[in-house]
Tab-separated table of C-alpha atoms and ligand atoms in Angstrom:
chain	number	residue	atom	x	y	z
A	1	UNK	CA	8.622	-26.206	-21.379
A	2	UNK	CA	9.227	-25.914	-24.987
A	3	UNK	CA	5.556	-25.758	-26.279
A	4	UNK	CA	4.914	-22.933	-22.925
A	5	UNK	CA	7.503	-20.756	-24.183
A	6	UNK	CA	5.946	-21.068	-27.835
A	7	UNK	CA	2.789	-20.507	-26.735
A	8	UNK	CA	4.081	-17.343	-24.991
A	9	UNK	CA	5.537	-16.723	-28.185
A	10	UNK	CA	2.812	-17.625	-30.689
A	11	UNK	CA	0.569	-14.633	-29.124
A	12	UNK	CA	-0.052	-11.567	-31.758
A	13	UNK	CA	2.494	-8.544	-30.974
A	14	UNK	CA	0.897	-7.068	-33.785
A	15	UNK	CA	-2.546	-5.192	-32.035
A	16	UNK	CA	-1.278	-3.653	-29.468
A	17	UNK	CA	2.888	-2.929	-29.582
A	18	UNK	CA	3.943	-3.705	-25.794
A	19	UNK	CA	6.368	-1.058	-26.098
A	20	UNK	CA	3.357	1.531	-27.072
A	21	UNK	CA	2.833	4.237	-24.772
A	22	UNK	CA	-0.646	5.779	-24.750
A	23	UNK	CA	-0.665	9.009	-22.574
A	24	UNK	CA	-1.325	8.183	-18.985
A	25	UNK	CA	-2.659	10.830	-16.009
A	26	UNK	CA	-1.768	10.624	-12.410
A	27	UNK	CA	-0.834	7.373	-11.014
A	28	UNK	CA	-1.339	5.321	-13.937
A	29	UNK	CA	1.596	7.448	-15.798
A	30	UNK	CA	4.222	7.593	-12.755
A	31	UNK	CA	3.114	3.019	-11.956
A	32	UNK	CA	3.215	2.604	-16.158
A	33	UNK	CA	6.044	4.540	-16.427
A	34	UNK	CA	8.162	2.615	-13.305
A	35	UNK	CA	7.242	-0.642	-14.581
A	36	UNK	CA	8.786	0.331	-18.199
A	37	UNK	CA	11.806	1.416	-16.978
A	38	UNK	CA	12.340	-2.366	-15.155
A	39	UNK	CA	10.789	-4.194	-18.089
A	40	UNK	CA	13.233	-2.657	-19.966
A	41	UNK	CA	16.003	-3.520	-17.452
A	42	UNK	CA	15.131	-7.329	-17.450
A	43	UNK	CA	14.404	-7.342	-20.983
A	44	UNK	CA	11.091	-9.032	-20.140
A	45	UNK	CA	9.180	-10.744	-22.381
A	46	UNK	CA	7.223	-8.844	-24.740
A	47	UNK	CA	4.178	-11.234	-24.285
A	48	UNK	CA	4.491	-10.961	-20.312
A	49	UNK	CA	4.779	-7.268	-20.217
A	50	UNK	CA	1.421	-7.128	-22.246
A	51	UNK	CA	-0.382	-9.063	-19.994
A	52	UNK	CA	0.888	-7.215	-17.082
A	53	UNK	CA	0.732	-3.607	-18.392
A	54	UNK	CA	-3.303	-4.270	-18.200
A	55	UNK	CA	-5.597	-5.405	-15.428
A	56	UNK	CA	-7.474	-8.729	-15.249
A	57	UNK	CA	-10.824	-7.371	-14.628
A	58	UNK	CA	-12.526	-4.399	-12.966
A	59	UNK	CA	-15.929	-4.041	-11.365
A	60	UNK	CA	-17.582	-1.000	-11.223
A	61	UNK	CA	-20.859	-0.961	-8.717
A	62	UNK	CA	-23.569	1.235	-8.169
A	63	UNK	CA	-25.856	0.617	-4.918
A	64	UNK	CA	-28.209	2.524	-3.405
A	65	UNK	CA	-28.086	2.591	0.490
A	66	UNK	CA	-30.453	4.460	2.943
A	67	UNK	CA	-29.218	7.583	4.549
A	68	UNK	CA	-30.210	8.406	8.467
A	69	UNK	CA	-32.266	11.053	7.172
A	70	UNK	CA	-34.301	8.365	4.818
A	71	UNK	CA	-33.100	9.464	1.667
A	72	UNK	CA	-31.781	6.952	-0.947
A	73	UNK	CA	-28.089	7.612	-2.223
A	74	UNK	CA	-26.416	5.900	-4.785
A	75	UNK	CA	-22.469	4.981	-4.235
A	76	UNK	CA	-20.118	4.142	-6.555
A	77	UNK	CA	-17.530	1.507	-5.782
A	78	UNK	CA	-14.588	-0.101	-7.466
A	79	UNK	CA	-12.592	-2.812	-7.730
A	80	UNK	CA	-9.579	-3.551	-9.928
A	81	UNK	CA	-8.168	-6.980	-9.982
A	82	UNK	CA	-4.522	-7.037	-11.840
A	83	UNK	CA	-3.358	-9.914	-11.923
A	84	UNK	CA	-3.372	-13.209	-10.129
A	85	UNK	CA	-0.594	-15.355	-11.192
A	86	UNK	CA	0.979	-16.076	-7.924
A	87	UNK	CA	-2.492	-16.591	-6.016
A	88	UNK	CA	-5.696	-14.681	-4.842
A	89	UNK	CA	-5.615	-11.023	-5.714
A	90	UNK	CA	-4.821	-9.305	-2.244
A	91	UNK	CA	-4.822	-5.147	-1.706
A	92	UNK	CA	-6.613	-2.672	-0.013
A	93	UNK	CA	-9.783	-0.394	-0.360
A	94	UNK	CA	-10.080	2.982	0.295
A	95	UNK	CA	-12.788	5.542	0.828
A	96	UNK	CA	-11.638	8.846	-0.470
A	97	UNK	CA	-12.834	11.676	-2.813
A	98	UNK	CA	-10.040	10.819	-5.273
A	99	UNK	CA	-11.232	6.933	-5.451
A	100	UNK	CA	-11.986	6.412	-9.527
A	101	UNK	CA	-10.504	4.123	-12.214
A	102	UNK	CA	-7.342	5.051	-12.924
A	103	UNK	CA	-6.944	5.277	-9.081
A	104	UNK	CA	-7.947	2.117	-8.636
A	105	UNK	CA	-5.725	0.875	-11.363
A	106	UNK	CA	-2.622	1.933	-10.449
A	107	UNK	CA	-3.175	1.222	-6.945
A	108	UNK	CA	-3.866	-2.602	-7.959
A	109	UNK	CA	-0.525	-2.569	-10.026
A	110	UNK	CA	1.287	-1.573	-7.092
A	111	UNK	CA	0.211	-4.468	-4.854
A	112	UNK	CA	0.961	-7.055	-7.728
A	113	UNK	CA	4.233	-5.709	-7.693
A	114	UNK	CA	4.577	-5.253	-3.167
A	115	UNK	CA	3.232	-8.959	-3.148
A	116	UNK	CA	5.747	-10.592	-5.608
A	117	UNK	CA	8.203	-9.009	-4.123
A	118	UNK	CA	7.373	-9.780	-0.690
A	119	UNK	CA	7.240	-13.317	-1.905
A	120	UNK	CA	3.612	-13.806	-1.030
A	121	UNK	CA	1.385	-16.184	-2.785
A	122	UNK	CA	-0.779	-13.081	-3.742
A	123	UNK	CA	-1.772	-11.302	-7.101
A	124	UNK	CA	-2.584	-7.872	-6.854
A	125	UNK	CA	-5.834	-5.876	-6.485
A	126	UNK	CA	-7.229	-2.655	-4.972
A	127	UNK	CA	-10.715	-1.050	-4.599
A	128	UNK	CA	-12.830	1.544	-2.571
A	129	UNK	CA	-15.166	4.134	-2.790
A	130	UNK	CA	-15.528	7.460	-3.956
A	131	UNK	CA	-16.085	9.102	-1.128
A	132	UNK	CA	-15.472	11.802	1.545
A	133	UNK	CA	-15.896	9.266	4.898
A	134	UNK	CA	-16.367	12.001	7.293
A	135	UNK	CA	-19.691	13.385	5.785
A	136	UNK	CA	-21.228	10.465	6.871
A	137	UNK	CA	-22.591	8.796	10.236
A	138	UNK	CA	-20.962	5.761	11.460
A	139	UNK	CA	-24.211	3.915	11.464
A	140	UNK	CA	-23.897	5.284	7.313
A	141	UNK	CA	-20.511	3.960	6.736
A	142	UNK	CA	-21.129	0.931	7.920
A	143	UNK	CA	-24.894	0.748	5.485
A	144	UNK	CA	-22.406	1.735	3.023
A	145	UNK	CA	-19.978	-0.908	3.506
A	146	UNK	CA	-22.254	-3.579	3.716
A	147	UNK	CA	-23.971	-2.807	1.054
A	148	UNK	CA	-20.717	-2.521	-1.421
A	149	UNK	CA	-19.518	-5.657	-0.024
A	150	UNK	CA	-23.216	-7.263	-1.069
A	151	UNK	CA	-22.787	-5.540	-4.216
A	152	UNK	CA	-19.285	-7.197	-5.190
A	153	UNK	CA	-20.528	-10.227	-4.046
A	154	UNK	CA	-18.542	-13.483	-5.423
A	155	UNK	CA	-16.248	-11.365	-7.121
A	156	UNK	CA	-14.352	-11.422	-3.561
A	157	UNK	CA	-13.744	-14.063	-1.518
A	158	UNK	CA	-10.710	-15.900	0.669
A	159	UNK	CA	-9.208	-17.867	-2.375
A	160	UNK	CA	-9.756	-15.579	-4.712
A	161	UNK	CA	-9.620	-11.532	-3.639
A	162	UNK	CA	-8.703	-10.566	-0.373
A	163	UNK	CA	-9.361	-6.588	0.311
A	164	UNK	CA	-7.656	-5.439	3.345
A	165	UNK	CA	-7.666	-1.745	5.057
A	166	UNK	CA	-6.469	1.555	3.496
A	167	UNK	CA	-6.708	5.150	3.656
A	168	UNK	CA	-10.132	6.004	5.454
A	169	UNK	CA	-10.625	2.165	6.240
A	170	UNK	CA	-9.880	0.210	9.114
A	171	UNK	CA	-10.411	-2.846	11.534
A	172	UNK	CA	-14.341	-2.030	11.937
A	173	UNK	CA	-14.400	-1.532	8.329
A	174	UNK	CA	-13.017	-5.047	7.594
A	175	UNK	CA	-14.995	-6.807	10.707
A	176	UNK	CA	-17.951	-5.643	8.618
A	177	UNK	CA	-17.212	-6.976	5.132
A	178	UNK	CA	-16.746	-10.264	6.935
A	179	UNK	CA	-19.741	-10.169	8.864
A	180	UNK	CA	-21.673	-9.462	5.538
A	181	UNK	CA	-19.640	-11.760	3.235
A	182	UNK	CA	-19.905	-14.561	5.738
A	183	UNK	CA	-23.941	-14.091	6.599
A	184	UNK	CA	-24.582	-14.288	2.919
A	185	UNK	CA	-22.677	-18.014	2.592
A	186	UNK	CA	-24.568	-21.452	3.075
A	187	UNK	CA	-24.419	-21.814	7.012
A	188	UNK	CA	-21.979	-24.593	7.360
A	189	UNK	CA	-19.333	-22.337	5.154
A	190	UNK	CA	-19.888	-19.555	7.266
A	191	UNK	CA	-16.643	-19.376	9.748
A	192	UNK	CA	-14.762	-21.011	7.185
A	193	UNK	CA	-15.049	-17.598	5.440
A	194	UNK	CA	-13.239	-15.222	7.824
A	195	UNK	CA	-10.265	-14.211	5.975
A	196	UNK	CA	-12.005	-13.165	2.952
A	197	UNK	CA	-10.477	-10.078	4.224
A	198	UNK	CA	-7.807	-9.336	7.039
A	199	UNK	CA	-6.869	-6.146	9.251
A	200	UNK	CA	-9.913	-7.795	11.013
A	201	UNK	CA	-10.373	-6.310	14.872
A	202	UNK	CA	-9.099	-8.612	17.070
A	203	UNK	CA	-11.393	-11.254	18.834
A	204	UNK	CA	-13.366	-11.362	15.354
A	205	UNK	CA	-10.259	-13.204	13.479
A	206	UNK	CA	-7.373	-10.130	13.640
A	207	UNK	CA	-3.758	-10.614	13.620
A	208	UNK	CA	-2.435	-8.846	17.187
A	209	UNK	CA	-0.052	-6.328	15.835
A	210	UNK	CA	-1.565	-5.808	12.494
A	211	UNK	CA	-2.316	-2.289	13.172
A	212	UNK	CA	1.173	-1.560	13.629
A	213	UNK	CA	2.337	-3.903	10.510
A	214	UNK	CA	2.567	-0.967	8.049
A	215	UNK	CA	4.844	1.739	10.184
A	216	UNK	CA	6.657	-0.914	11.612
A	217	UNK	CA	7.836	-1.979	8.134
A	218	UNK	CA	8.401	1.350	7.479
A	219	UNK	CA	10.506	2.033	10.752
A	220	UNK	CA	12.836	-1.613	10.114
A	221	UNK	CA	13.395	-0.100	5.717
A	222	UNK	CA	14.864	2.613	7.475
A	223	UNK	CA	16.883	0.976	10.139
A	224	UNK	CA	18.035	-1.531	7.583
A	225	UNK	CA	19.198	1.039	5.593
A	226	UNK	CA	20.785	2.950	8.353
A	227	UNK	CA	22.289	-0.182	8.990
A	228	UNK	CA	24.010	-0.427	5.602
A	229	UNK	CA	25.315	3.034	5.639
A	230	UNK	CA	26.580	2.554	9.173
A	231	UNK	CA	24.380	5.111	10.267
A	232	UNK	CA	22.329	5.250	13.687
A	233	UNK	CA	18.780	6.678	13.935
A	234	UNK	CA	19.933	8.624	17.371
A	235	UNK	CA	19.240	12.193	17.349
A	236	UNK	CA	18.073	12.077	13.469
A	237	UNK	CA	15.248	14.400	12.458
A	238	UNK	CA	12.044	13.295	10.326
A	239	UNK	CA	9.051	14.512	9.425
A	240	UNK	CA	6.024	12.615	8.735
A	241	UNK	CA	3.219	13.513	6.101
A	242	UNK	CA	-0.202	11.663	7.344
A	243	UNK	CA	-0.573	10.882	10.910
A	244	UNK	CA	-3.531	8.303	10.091
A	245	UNK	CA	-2.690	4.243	10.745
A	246	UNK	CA	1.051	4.518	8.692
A	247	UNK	CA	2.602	7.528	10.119
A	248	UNK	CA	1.849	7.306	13.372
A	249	UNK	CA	3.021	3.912	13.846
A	250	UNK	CA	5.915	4.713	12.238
A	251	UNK	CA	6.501	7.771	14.227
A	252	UNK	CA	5.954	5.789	17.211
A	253	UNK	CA	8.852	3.050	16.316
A	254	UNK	CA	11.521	5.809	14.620
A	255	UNK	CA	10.698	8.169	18.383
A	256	UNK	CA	11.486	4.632	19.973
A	257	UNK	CA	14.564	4.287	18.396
A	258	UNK	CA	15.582	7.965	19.228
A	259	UNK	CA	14.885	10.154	16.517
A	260	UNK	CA	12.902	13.224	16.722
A	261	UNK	CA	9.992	14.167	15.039
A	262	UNK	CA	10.098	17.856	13.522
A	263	UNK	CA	6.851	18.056	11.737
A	264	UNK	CA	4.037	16.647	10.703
A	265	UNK	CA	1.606	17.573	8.100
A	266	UNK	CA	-2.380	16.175	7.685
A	267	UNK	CA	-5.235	16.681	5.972
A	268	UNK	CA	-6.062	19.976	8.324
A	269	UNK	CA	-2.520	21.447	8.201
A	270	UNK	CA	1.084	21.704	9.513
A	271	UNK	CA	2.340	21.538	12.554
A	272	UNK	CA	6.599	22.085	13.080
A	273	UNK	CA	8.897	21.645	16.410
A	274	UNK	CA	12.794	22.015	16.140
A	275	UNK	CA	12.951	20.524	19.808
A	276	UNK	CA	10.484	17.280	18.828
A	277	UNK	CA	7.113	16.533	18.776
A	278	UNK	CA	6.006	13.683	21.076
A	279	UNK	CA	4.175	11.015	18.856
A	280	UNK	CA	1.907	9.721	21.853
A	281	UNK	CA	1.129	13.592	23.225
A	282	UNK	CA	0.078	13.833	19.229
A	283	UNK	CA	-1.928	11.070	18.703
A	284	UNK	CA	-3.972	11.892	22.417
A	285	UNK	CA	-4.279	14.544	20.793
A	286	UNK	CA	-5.522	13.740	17.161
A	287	UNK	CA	-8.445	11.325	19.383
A	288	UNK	CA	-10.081	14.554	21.417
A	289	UNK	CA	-9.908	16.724	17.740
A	290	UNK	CA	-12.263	14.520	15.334
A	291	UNK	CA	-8.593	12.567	14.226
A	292	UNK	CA	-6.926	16.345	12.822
A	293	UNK	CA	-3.279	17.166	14.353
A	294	UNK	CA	-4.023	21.042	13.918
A	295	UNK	CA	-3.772	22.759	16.903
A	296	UNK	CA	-1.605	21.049	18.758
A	297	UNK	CA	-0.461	23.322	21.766
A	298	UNK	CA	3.492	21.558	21.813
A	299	UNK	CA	3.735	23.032	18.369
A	300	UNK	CA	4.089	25.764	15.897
A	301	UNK	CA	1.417	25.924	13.010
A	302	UNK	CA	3.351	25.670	9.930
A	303	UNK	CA	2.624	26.841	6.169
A	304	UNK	CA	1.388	23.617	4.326
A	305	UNK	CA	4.124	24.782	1.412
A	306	UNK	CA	7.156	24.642	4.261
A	307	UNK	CA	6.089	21.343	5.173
A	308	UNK	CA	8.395	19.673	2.598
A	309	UNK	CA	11.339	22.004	3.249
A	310	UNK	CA	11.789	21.788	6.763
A	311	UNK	CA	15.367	20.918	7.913
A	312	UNK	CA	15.243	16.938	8.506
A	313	UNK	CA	17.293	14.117	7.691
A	314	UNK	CA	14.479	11.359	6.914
A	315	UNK	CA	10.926	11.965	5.132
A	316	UNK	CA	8.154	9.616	5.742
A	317	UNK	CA	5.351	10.449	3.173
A	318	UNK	CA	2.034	8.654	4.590
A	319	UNK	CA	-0.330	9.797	3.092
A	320	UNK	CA	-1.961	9.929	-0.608
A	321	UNK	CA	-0.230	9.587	-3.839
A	322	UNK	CA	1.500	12.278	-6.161
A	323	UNK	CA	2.677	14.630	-3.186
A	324	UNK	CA	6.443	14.821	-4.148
A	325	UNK	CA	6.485	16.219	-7.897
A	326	UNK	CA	9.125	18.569	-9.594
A	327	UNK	CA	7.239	21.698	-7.865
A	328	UNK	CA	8.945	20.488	-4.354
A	329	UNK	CA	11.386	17.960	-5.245
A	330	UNK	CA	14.364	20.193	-5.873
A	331	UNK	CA	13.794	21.706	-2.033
A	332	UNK	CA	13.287	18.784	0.132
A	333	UNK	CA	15.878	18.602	2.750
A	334	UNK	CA	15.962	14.775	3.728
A	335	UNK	CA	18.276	12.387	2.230
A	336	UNK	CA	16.433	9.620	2.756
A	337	UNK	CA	12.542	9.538	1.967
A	338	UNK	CA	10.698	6.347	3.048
A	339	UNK	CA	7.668	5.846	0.903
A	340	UNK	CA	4.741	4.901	3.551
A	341	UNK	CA	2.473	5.893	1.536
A	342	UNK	CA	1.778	4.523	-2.238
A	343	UNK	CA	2.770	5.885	-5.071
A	344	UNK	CA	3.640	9.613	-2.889
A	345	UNK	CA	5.969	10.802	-5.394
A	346	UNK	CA	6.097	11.120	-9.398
A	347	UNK	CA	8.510	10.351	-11.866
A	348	UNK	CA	9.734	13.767	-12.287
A	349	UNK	CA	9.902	14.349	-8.863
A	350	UNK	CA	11.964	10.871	-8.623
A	351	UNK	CA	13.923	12.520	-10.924
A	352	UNK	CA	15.048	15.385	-9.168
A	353	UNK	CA	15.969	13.754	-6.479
A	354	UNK	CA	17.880	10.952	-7.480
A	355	UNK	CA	19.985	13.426	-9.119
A	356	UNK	CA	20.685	14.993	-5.929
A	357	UNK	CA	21.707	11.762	-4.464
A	358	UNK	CA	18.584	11.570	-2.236
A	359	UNK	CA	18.122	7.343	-1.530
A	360	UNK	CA	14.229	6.643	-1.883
A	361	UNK	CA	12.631	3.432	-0.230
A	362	UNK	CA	10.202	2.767	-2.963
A	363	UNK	CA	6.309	2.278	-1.524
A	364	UNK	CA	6.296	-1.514	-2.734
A	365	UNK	CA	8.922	-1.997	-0.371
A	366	UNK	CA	8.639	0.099	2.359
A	367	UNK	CA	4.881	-0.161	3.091
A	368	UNK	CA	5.056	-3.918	2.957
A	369	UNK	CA	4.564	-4.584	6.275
A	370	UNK	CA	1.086	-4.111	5.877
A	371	UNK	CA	0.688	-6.547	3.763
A	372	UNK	CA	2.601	-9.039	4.994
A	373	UNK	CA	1.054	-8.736	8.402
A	374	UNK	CA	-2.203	-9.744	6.308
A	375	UNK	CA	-0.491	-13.133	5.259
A	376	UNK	CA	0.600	-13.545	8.620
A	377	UNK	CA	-3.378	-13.010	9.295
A	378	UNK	CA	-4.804	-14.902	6.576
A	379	UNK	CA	-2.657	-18.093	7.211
A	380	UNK	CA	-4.052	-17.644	11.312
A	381	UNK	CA	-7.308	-17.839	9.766
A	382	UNK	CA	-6.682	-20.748	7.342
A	383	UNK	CA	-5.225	-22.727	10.281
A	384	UNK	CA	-7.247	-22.240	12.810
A	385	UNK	CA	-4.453	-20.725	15.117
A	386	UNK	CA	-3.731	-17.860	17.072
A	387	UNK	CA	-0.688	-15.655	16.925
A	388	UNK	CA	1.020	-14.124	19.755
A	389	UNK	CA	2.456	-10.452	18.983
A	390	UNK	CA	6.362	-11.432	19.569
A	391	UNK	CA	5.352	-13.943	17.189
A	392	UNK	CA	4.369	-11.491	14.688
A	393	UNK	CA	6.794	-8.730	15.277
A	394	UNK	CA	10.084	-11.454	15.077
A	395	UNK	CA	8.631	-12.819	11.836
A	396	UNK	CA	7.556	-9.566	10.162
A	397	UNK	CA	11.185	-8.295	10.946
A	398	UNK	CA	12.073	-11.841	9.126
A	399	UNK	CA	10.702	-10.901	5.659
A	400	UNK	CA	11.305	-7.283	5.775
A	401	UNK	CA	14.969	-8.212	5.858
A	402	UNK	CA	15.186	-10.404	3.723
A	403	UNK	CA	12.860	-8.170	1.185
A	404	UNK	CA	15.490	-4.907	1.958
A	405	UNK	CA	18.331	-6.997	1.800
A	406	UNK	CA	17.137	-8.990	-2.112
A	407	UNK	CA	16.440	-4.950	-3.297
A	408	UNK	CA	19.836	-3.627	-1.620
A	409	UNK	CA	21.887	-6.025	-3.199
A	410	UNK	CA	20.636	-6.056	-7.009
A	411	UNK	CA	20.471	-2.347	-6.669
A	412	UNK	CA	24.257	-2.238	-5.616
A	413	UNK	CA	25.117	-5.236	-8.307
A	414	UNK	CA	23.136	-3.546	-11.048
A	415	UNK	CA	24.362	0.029	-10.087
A	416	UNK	CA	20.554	1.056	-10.368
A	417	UNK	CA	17.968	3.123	-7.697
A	418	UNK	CA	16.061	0.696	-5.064
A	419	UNK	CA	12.576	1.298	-6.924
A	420	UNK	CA	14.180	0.144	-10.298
A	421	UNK	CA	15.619	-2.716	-8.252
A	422	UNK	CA	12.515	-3.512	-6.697
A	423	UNK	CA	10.435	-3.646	-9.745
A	424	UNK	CA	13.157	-6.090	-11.325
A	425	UNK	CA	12.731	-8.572	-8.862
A	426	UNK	CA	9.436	-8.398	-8.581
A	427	UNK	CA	8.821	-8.801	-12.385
A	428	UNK	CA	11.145	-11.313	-12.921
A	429	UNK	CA	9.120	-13.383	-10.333
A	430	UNK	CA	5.970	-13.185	-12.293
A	431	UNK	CA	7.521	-13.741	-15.427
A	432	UNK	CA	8.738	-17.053	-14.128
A	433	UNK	CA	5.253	-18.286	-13.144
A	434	UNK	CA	4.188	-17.575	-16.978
A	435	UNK	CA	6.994	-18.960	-18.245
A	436	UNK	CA	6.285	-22.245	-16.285
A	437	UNK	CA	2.794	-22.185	-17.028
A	438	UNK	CA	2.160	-20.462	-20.546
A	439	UNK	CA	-0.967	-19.246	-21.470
A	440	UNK	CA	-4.794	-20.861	-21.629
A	441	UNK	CA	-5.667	-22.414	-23.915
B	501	LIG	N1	-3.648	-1.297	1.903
B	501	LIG	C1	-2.389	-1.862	2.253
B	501	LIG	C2	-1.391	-1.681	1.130
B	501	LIG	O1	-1.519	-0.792	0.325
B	501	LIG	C3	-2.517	-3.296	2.740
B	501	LIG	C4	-3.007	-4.265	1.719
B	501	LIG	C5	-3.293	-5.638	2.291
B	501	LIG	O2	-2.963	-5.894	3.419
B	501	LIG	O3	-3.861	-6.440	1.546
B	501	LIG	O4	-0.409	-2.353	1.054
């Protein structure tokens, strides 16, 4: 233990001062700028909080992949690995016009963070592609996907990176990466490969209730918290930003529990009801209009700038990151906002509101489910064994508890926000694992 801690100790401060702050855009500041603020808090050490205010590695690929109309086009594809030291990296992969480095990046830091916390035996990693998905054929995305999974080759796999869906990505997505990671092994490994990725379909190595994993997380944060404040859900309004795999399930569970859906905002638009929207009438909907909630005849089109404003109680941003910044902030009505989505809100937009007294679930705690319904997937896989939903449901309601109630408490104890909170337990998890271990050589 002794010579670990030197070693941790013996490694230069001097290059690079951990405390430095080079200018950071976008998601990279508001992650960076989080994970400072709980560094500070634990007083972590300065070796530790060099090693994790960088990424392990990142892979950049270019392929080419044939287009229906026979022309060649070259993607670009990333994937950021932070850091590992609790096991495989595990995260997501998007396809989305805003998909770079930094994007990547920041994304990856997040799930290091969501997985300690979540107390997984996962690192942290995240990936996609820069692209706009529905410019493309189906019989394209999937030449596309194949041919990125090809591309990253070894540098995923089911002990070692573990991508899972995100925003534009879904079961078919995943069923085939594993078809393509799996054809490319020696025969005799090739089942034994299935859960180099999960959020599988079902019948080809999926978790039943996966697909719901995410919003249903989202749905128990908020009851939890309810909960605390000896509040019911009953009659309480929320709106929902993003009505893609996150917000609608978690529309679906909050409408369950009785409250009412006011308004819902997407990629196309705005859509606003005082007397409740009906989440299944909604999603019909969405499947007969190419996926967009625009249009929807039980509703009034709204302004995209109102969307934030409307009279509500609870905000469920489900979408993409930076949406909540000190332009809207100041004029949200909700006092609770329950971060489906990662990284929706900046650090002056935090700001604002935690002035105001607004309670945010923080993304790496609120969004969990999703993750944690992969482990529940990944294990299935491992072993051989398949999982019954009930199953799933009673044991992803388990370790969402048990996650709200570790951030509840320190945040109370330590008079602090629940992100801060979060971020302190998650860190402090990490740092033990270096502490144990040291540092190579
Ligand atoms: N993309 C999801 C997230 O951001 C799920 C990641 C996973 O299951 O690995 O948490």
């Amino acid at each position: 233990m002794t010579t670990i801690t030197a070693d941790l100790n013996n490694l230069s401060t001097e290059k690079a001062s951990p405390k430095k702050k080079v200018p950071l855009k976008g998601m990279m500041n508001n992650v960076m700028e989080q994970f400072y603020k709980a560094a500070d808090h634990i007083d972590l050490h300065p070796n530790i909080r060099k090693i994790l205010s960088i990424t392990n590695n990142e892979i950049i690929v270019n392929f080419p992949v044939k287009m229906d109309n026979g022309e060649v086009e070259i993607f670009t594809g990333y994937r950021v690995q932070h850091n590992n030291a609790l096991g495989p990296y595990k995260g997501g992969l998007r396809y989305h016009p805003t998909v770079d480095i930094d994007a990547a990046r920041a994304l990856a830091m997040w799930m290091t963070w969501k997985t300690s916390l979540a107390g997984l035996p996962y690192g942290g990693a995240k990936g996609g592609i820069q692209l706009d998905p529905s410019k493309y054929s189906q019989n394209e995305l999937e030449r596309i996907t194949r041919r990125f999974t090809f591309a990253l080759a070894d540098n995923i796999g089911p002990e070692h990176d573990i991508p899972a869906p995100d925003v534009n990505t879904n079961s078919q997505t995943m069923a085939w990466i594993a078809d393509t990671y799996m054809s490319t092994r020696p025969p005799a490994e090739r089942t034994a490969n299935q859960h180099v990725v999960t959020g599988k379909p079902e019948g080809s190595g999926g978790l039943e209730g996966r697909d719901r994993a995410t919003g249903y997380g989202v749905f128990l944060n908020i009851k939890f918290w309810a909960e605390k404040n000896n509040k019911t859900l009953k009659g309480k309004k929320f709106i929902v930003q993003g009505f893609g795999n996150v917000g609608y399930w978690a529309a679906y569970f909050m409408e369950k529990e009785g409250a009412k859906l006011v308004a819902v905002q997407d990629a196309y638009g705005s859509i606003r009801s005082a007397n409740g929207i009906n989440v299944e009438d909604l999603y019909n909907y969405t499947k007969l209009n190419n996926g967009s909630i625009s249009g929807f005849p039980d509703a009034f089109d709204l302004d995209n700038e109102k969307f934030f404003v409307t009279e509500c109680d609870i905000c469920i941003p489900a979408a993409l990151g930076n949406q909540i910044t000190k332009e809207n902030a100041s004029k949200i009505k909700a006092n609770l906002i329950a971060e489906g989505a990662n990284g929706p809100m900046n650090v002056e937009g935090e700001k604002i509101l935690l002035n105001r007294g607004v309670t945010i679930i923080p993304d790496i705690l609120c969004n969990s489910g999703g993750v944690v319904g992969s482990y529940f997937e990944w294990l299935q896989n491992r072993n051989g064994e398949l999982w019954h939903l009930d199953e799933v449901m009673a044991k992803l309601d388990k370790k969402i508890r048990e996650s709200f109630n570790k951030v509840f408490h320190y945040a109370e104890k330590e008079g602090m926000d629940l992100r801060t909170a979060a971020y302190c337990i998650a860190i402090t998890r990490i740092e033990k694992a270096y502490i144990q271990r040291g540092i190579f050589p």
